[in-house]
Short mmCIF file of C-alpha atoms and ligand atoms in Angstrom, two decimals:
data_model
loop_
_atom_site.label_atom_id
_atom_site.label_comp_id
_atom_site.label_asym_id
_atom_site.label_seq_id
_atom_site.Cartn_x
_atom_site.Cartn_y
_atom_site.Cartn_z
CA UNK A 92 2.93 92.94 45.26
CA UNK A 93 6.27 93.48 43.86
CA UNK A 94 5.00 95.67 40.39
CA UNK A 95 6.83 98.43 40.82
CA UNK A 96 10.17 96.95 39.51
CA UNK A 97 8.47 94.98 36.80
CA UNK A 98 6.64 96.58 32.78
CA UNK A 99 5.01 93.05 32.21
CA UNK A 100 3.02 90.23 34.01
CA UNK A 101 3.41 86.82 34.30
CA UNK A 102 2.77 84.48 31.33
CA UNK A 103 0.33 82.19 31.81
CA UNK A 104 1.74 79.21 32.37
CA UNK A 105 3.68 81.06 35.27
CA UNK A 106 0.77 82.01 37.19
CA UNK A 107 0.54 78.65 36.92
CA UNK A 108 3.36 76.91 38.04
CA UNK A 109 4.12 79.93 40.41
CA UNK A 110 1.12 79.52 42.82
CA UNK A 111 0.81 77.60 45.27
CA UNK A 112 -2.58 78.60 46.44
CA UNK A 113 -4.56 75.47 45.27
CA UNK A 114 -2.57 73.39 48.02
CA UNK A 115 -1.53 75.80 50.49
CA UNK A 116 -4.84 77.31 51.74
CA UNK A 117 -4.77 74.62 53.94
CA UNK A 118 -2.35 77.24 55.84
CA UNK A 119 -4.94 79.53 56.18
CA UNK A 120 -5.30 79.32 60.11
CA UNK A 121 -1.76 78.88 61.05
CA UNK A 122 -1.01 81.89 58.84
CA UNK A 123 -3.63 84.17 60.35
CA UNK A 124 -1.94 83.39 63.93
CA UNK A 125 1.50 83.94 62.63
CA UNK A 126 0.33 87.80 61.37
CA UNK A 127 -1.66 88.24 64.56
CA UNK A 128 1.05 87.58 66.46
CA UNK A 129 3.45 89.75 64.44
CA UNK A 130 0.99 92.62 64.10
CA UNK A 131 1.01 92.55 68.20
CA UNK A 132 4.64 92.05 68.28
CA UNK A 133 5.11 95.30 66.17
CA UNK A 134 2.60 97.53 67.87
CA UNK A 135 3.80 96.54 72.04
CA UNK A 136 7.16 97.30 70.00
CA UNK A 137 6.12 100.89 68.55
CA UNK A 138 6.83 99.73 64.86
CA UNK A 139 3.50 100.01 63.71
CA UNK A 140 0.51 102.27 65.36
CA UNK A 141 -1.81 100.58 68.08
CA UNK A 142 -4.47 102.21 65.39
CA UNK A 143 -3.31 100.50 62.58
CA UNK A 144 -2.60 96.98 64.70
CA UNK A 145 -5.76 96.94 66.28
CA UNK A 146 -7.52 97.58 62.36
CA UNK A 147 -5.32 94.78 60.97
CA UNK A 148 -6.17 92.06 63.84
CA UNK A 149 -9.56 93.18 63.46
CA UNK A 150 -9.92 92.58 59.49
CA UNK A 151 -7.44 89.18 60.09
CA UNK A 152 -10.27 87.94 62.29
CA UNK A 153 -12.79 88.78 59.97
CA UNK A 154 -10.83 87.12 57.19
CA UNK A 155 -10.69 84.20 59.07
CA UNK A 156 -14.55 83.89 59.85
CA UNK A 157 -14.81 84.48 55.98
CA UNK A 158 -12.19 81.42 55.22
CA UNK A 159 -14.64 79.09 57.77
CA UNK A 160 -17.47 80.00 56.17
CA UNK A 161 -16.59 80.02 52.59
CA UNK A 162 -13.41 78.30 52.09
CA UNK A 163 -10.48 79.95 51.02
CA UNK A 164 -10.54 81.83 47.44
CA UNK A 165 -8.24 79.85 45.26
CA UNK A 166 -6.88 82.97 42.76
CA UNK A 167 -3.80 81.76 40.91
CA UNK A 168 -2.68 85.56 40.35
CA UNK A 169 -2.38 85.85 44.15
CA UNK A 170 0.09 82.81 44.04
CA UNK A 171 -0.26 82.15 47.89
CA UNK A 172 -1.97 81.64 50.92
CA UNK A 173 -0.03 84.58 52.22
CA UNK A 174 -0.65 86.84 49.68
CA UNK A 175 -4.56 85.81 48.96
CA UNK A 176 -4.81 86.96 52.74
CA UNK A 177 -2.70 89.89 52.51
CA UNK A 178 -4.77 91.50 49.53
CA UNK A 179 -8.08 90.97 51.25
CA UNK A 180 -6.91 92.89 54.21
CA UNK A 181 -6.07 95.40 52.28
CA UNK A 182 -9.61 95.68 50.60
CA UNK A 183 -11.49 95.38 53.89
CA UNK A 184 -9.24 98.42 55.71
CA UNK A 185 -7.16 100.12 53.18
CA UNK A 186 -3.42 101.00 53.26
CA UNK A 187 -2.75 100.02 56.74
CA UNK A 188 -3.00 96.62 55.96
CA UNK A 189 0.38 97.57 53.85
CA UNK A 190 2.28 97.70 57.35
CA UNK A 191 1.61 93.80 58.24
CA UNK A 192 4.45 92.59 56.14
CA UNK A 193 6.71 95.23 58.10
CA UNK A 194 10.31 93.22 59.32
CA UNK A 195 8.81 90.07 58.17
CA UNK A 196 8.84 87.74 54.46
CA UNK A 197 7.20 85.90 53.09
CA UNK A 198 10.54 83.62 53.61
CA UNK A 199 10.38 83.39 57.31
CA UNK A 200 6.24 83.17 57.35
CA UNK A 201 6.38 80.02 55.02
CA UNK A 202 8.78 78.58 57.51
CA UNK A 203 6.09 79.54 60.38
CA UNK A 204 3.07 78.41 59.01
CA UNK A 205 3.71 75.48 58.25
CA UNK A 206 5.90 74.55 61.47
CA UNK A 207 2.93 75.31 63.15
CA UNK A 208 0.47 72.95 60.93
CA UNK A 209 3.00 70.33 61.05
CA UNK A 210 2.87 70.64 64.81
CA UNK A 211 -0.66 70.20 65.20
CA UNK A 212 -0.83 67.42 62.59
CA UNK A 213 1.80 65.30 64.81
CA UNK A 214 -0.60 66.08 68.09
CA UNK A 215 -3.65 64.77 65.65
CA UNK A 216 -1.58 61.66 64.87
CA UNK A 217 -0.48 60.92 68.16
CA UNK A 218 -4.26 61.29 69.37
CA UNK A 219 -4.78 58.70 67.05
CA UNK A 220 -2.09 56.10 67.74
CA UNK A 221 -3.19 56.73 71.53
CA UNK A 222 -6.47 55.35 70.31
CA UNK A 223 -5.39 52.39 68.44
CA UNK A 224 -2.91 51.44 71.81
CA UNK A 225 -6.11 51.71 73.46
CA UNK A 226 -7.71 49.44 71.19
CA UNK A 227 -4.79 46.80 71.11
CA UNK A 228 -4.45 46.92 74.64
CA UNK A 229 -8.32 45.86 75.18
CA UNK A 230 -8.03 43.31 72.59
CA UNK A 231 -4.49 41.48 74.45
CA UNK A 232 -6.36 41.52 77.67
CA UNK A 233 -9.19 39.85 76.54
CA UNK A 234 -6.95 37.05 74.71
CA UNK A 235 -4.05 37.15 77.14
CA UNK A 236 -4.75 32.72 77.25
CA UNK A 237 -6.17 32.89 73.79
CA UNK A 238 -3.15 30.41 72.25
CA UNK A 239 -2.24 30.70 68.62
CA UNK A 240 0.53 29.52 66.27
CA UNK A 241 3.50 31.77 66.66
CA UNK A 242 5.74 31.63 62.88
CA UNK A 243 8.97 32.16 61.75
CA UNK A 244 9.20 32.10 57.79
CA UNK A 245 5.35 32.13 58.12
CA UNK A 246 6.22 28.35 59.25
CA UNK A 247 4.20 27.07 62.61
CA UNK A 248 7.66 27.96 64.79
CA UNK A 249 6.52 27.89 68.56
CA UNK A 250 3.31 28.83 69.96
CA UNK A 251 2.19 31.98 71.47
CA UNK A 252 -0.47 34.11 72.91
CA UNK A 253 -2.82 36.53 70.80
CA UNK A 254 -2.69 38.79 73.59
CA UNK A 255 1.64 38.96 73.47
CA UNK A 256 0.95 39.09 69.12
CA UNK A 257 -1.31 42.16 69.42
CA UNK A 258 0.92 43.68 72.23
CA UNK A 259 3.70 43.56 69.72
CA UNK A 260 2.01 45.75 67.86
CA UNK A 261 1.35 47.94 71.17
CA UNK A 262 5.03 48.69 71.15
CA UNK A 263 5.78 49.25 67.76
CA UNK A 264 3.23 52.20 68.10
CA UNK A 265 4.94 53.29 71.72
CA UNK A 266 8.04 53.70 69.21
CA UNK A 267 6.10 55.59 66.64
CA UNK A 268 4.32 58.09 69.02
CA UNK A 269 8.40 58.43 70.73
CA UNK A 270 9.75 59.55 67.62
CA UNK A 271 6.36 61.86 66.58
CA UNK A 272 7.61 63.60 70.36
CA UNK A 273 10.94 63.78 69.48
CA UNK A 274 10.34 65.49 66.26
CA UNK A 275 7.72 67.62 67.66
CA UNK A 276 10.47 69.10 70.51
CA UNK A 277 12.93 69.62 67.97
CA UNK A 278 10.25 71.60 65.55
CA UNK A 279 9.39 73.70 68.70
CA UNK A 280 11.50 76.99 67.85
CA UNK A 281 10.16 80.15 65.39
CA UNK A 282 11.71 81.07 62.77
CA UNK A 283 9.80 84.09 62.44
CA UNK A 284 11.49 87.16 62.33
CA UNK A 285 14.49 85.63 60.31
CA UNK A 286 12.88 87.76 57.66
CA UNK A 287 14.13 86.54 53.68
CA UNK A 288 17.15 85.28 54.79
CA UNK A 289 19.30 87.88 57.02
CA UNK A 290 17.36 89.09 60.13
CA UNK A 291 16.15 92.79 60.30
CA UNK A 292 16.55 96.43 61.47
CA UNK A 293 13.52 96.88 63.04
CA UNK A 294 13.81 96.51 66.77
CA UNK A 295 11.36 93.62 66.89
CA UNK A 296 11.10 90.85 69.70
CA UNK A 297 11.38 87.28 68.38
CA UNK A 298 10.66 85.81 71.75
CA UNK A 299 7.43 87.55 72.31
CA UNK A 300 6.12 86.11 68.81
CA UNK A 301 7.58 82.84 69.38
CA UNK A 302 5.75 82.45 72.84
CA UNK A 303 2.49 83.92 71.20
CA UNK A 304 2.40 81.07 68.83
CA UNK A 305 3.50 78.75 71.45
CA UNK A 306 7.04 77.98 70.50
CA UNK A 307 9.47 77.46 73.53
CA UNK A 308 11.95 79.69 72.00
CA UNK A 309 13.02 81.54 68.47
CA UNK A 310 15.33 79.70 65.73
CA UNK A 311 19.28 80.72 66.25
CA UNK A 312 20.34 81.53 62.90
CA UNK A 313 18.24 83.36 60.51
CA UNK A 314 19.79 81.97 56.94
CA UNK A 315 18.66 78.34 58.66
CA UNK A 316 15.34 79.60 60.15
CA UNK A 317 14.19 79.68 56.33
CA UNK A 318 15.64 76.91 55.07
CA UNK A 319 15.35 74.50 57.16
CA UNK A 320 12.91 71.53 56.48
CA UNK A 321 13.78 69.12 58.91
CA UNK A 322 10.95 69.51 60.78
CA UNK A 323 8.78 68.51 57.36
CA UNK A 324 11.18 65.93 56.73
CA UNK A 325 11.19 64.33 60.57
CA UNK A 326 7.63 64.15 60.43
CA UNK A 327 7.29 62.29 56.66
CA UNK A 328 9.77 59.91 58.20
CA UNK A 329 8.25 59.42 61.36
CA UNK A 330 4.69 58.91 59.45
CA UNK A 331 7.19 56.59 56.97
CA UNK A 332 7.54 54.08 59.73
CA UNK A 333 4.59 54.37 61.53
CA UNK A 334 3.13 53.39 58.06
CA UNK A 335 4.97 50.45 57.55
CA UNK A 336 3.92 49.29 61.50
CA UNK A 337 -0.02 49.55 60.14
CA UNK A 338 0.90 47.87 56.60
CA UNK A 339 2.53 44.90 58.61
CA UNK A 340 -0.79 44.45 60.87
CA UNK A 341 -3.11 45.00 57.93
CA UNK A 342 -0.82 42.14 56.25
CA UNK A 343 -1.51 39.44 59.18
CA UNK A 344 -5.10 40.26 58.80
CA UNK A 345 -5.65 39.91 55.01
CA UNK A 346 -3.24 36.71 55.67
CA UNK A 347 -5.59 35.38 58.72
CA UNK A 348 -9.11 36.42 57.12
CA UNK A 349 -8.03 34.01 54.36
CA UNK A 350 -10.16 31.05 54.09
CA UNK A 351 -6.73 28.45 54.84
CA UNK A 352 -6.00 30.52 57.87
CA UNK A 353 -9.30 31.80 59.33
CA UNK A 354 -7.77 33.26 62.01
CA UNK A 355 -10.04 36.26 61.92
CA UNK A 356 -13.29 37.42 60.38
CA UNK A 357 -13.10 40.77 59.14
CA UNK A 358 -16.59 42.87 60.39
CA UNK A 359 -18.36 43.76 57.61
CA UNK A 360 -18.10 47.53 58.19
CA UNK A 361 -14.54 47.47 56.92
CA UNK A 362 -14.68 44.59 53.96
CA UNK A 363 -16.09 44.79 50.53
CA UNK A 364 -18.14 42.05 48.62
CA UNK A 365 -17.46 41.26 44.74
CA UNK A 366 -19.80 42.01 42.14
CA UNK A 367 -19.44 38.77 40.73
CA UNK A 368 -18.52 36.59 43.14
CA UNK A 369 -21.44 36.24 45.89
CA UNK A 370 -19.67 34.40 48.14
CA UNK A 371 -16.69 37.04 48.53
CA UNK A 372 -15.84 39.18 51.64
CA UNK A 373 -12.24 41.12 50.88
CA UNK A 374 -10.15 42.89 53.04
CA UNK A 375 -10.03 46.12 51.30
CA UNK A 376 -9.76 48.54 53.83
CA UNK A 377 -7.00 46.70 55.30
CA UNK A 378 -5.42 46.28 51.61
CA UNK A 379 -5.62 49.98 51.33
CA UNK A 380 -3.50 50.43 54.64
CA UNK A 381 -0.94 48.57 52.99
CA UNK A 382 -0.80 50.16 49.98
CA UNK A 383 -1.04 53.98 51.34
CA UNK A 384 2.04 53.03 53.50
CA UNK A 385 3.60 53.12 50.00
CA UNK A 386 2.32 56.34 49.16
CA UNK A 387 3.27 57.93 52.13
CA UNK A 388 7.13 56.18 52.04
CA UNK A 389 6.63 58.01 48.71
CA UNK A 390 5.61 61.29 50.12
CA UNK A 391 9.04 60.92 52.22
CA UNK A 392 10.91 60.41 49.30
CA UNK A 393 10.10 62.99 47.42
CA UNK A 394 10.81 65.65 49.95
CA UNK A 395 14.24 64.06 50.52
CA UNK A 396 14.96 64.90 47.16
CA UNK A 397 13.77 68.03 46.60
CA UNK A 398 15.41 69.29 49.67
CA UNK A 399 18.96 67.34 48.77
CA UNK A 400 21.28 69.80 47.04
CA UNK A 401 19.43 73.17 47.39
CA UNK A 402 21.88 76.05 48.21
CA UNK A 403 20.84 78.51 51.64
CA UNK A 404 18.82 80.10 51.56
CA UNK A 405 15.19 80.03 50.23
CA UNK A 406 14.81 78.37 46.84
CA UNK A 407 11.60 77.97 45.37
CA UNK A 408 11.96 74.25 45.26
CA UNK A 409 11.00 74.84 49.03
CA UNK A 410 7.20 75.70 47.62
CA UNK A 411 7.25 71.76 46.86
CA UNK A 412 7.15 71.10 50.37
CA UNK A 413 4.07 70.96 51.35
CA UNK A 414 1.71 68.39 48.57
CA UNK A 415 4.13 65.17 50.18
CA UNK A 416 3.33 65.96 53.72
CA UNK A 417 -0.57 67.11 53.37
CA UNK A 418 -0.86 63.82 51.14
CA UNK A 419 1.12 61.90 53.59
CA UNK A 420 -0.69 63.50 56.98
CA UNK A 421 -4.15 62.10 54.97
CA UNK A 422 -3.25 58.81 54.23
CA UNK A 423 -1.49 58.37 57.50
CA UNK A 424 -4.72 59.82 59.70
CA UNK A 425 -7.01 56.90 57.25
CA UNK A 426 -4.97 54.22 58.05
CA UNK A 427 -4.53 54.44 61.56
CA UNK A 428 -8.45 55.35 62.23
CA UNK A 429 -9.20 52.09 59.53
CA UNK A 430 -6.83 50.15 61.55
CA UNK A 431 -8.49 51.04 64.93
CA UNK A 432 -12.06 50.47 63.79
CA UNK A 433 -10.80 46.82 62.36
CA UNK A 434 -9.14 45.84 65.94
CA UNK A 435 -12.15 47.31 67.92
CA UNK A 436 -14.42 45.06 66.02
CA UNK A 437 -12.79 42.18 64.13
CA UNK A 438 -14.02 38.35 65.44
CA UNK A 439 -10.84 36.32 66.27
CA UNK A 440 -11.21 32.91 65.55
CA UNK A 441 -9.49 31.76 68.34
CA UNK A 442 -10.61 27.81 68.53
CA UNK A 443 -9.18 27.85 65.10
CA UNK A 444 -5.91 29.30 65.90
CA UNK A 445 -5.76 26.49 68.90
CA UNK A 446 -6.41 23.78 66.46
CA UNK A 447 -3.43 25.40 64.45
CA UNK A 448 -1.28 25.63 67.40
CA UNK A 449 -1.99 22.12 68.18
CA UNK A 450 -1.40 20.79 64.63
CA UNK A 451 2.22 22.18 63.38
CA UNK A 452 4.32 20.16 65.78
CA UNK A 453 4.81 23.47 67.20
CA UNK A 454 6.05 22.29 71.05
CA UNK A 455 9.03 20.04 69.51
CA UNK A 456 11.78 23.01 71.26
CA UNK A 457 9.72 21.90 74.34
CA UNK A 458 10.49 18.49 73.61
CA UNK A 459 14.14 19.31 73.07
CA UNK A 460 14.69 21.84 76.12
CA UNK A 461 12.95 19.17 78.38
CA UNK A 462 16.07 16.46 77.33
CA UNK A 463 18.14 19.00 78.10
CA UNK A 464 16.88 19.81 81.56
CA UNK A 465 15.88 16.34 82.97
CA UNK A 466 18.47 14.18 80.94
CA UNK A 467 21.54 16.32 81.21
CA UNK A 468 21.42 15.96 77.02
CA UNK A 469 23.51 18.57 75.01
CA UNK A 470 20.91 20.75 73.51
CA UNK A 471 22.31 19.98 69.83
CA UNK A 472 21.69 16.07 70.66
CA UNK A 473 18.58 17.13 72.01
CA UNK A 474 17.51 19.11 68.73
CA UNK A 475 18.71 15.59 66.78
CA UNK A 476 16.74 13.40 68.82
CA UNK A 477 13.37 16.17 68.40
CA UNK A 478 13.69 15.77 64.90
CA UNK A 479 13.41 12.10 64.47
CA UNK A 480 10.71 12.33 66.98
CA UNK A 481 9.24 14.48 64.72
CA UNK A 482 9.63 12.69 61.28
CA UNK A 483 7.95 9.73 63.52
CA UNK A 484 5.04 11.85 64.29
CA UNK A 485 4.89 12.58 60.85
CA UNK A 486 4.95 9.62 59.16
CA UNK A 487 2.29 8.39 61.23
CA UNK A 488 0.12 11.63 60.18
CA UNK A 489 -0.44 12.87 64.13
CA UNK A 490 1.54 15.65 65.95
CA UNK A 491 4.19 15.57 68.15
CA UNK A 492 2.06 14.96 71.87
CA UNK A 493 -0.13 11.53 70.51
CA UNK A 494 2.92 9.91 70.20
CA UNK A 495 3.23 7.00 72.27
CA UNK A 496 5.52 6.88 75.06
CA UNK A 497 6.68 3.34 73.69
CA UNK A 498 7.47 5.02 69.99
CA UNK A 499 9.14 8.02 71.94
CA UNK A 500 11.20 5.74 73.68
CA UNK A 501 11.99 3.98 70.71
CA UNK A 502 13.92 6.96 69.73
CA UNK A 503 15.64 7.79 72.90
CA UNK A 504 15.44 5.52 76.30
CA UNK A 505 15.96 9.02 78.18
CA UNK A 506 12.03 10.08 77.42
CA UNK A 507 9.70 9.04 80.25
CA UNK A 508 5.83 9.88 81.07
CA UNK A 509 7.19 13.16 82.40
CA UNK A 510 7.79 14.83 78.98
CA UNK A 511 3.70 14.79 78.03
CA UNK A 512 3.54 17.86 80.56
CA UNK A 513 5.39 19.69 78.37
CA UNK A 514 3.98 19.48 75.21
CA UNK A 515 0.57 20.57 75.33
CA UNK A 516 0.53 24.20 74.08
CA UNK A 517 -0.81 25.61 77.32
CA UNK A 518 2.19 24.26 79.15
CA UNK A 519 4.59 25.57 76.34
CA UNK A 520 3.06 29.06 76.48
CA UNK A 521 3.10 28.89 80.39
CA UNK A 522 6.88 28.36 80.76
CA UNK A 523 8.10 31.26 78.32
CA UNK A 524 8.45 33.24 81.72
CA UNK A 525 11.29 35.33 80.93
CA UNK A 526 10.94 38.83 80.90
CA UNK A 527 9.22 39.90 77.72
CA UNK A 528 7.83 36.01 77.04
CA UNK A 529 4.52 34.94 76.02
CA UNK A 530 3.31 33.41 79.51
CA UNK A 531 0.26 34.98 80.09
CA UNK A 532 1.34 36.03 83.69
CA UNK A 533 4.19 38.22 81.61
CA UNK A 534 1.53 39.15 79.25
CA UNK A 535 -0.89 40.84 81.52
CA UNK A 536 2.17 42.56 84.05
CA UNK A 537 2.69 44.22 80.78
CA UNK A 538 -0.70 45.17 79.75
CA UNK A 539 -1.36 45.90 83.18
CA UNK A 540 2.06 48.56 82.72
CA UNK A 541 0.93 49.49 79.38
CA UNK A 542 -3.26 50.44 80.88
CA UNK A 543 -0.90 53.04 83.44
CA UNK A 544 0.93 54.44 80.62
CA UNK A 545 -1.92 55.83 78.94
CA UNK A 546 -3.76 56.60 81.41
CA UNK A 547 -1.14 58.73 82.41
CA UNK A 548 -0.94 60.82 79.62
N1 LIG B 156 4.54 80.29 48.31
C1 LIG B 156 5.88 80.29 48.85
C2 LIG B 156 6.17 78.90 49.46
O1 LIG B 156 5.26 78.20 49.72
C3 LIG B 156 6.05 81.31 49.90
C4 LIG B 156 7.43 81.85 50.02
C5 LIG B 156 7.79 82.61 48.82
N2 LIG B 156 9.00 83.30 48.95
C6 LIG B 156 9.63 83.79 47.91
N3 LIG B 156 10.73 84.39 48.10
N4 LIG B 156 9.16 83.66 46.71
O2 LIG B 156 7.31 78.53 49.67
#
């Protein structure tokens, strides 16, 4: 492409760190748009011939119905994606395919491309985390009364609903497909046309190639327009947390499919036995969600530093852009499909997450508020008395409730037969009425909101 200022080729250990071809083929359909559009952009502009623009779209769409059928050749001497395409136009019609690359570099088509596959990778991931709201939301419904222990410190704290639990995880992913959007309106502009670095002579028309490939307008400064990352670097970060919302929820499951839990049974479409040990059932697949969330914090990483430091305009650092986010984009579009199979199907145990909820003295703030409301007690008194209440309990090996009113008393004259409404579970989980509480009336007004929501969209 560029021999006529050079007497020697590349060594070969060039070729081989040059190219990028091995990863960036997966380019090859947002780069075919981005020349389609320019090659119409040119001709409407009288740059290049309607003959030649019409042979050029022509041999880009045959190119392209080669790529599906045979993949993409990987030729290291071609380096890239842009330039594999480039020289197999020109062997299918000749010279004109010389005047695609008119008012345009390879520079600003980088910067296209791969805004463009970024773009549709954040519409496949928000496709998915659609799905797994879906899935949470069915799941909350059906377990809106289902009581379980709620923890602090992974200590019984108070108890809770498993329909409020998984409609925690509901919001976390509202947050995650908010900040996909955001990054997605912020990618939205073209920087094609900023040729290498400076703009160009030719009288071309940015907007018309930025609405052809569906952009809502064209970048404002061309030394930017091919450097800028951000949008790579908004999406690794966005897929960053995202990941860590997944590796938290995979966490509670290989903590509640544990044999001292047994909150859940894992289905066995997405567990693993041991070759050894008959008895075994593991959580892989939810192991594996947890430990690509590192990976793909990784993949974020490493783009943040590559990008930190680099002078405007195009370095060839930039060429390093694309292995974190492909790797991420994989990893990420696993876990969140694993993680939706797993809450479609898993068995909650939720008799044994009652007997938990019963067990861990888990109503004693119950116990305290209720001093506070029908004996006028200060609430730190109140937390005093709870506590001896429930050293009692616990010395006689029972919980909290089947204590007798006589030993309760015994502790503080205030308690009468009143206070056993409040500490059954169900009444405990019943009063948490404030907006955003675990009552299962709150619960299902907000699943109810939540069903609308994505509905709507
Ligand atoms: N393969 C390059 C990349 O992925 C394309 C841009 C090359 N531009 C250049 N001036 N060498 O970044």
């Amino acid at each position: 492409m560029w021999g006529g200022r050079f007497a020697a080729g590349p060594a070969s250990v060039m070729r081989e760190i040059n190219a990028s071809i091995p990863f960036d083929k997966r380019l090859w359909k947002q780069d075919i748009a981005g020349s389609k559009a320019h090659v119409a952009m040119l001709a409407k502009q009288g740059i290049v011939a309607d003959g030649d623009a019409v042979a050029i779209s022509t041999g880009l769409d045959i190119i392209a119905a080669e790529y599906e059928a045979n993949g993409v050749p990987v030729n290291l001497d071609l380096e890239d994606i842009h330039m594999v395409t480039e020289s197999r136009l020109a062997e299918l019609i000749g010279p004109a395919a010389g005047r695609l690359h008119t008012a345009r570099s390879r520079n600003d088509q980088v910067a296209t491309d791969f805004r463009l596959w970024v773009r549709d990778a954040m519409d496949e991931v928000d496709a998915g985390l659609s799905a797994l709201q879906t899935a949470l939301v069915g799941r909350a419904q059906d377990n809106a009364d289902a009581v379980m222990p709620g923890f602090t410190h992974l200590q019984s704290a108070q108890p809770v609903t498993l329909g409020h639990h998984l409609m925690a995880y509901y919001e976390m992913v509202r947050r995650d497909r908010s900040r996909f959007a955001d990054a997605r309106a912020r990618l939205n502009e073209s920087p094609l046309g900023a040729a290498a670095l400076a703009g160009t002579g030719f009288p071309i028309d940015r907007h018309a190639t930025a609405a052809a490939l569906g952009f809502a307008k064209p970048t404002d400064n061309s030394l930017d327009s091919v450097s800028d990352r951000d949008f790579a670097l908004d999406y690794l970060m966005a897929a960053t947390q995202c990941s860590l919302h997944l590796s938290r929820l995979a966490e509670e499951f290989i903590i509640w499919a544990s044999q001292p839990f047994g909150f859940v049974s894992l289905p066995d479409a997405y567990s693993t036995g041991s070759s050894i040990m008959p008895q075994k059932r593991n959580p892989d697949a939810a192991e594996l969600v947890r430990g690509h969330a590192g990976r793909i914090a990784g993949c974020m990483n490493a783009l943040v530093i590559t990008m930190k430091g680099l002078p405007l305009a195009y370095s060839k650092d930039m060429q390093d852009d694309k292995p974190p986010v492909f790797e991420a984009h994989d990893l990420l579009g696993l876990s969140i499909a694993a993680m939706t199979g797993m809450i479609e199907t898993v068995t909650f145990r939720t008799d044994r997450m009652r007997a938990l909820a019963e067990s861990g003295h888990a109503t004693a703030t119950d116990l305290a508020d209720w001093l506070v409301r029908e004996a006028n007690v200060p609430f730190r008194e109140a937390h005093h008395i709870t506590g001896r209440a429930v050293k009692a309990a616990d010395y006689k090996g029972v919980s909290l409730p089947a204590l007798s009113l006589a030993e309760l008393q015994a502790i503080d004259p205030r308690i009468d037969e009143r206070l056993f409404a409040v500490l059954s579970i169900d009444a405990s989980v019943a009063s948490r009425v404030s907006h955003g509480g675990t009552a299962p009336a709150q619960v299902r007004e907000r699943i109810a909101q939540a069903r609308a929501a994505l509905e709507a969209k």
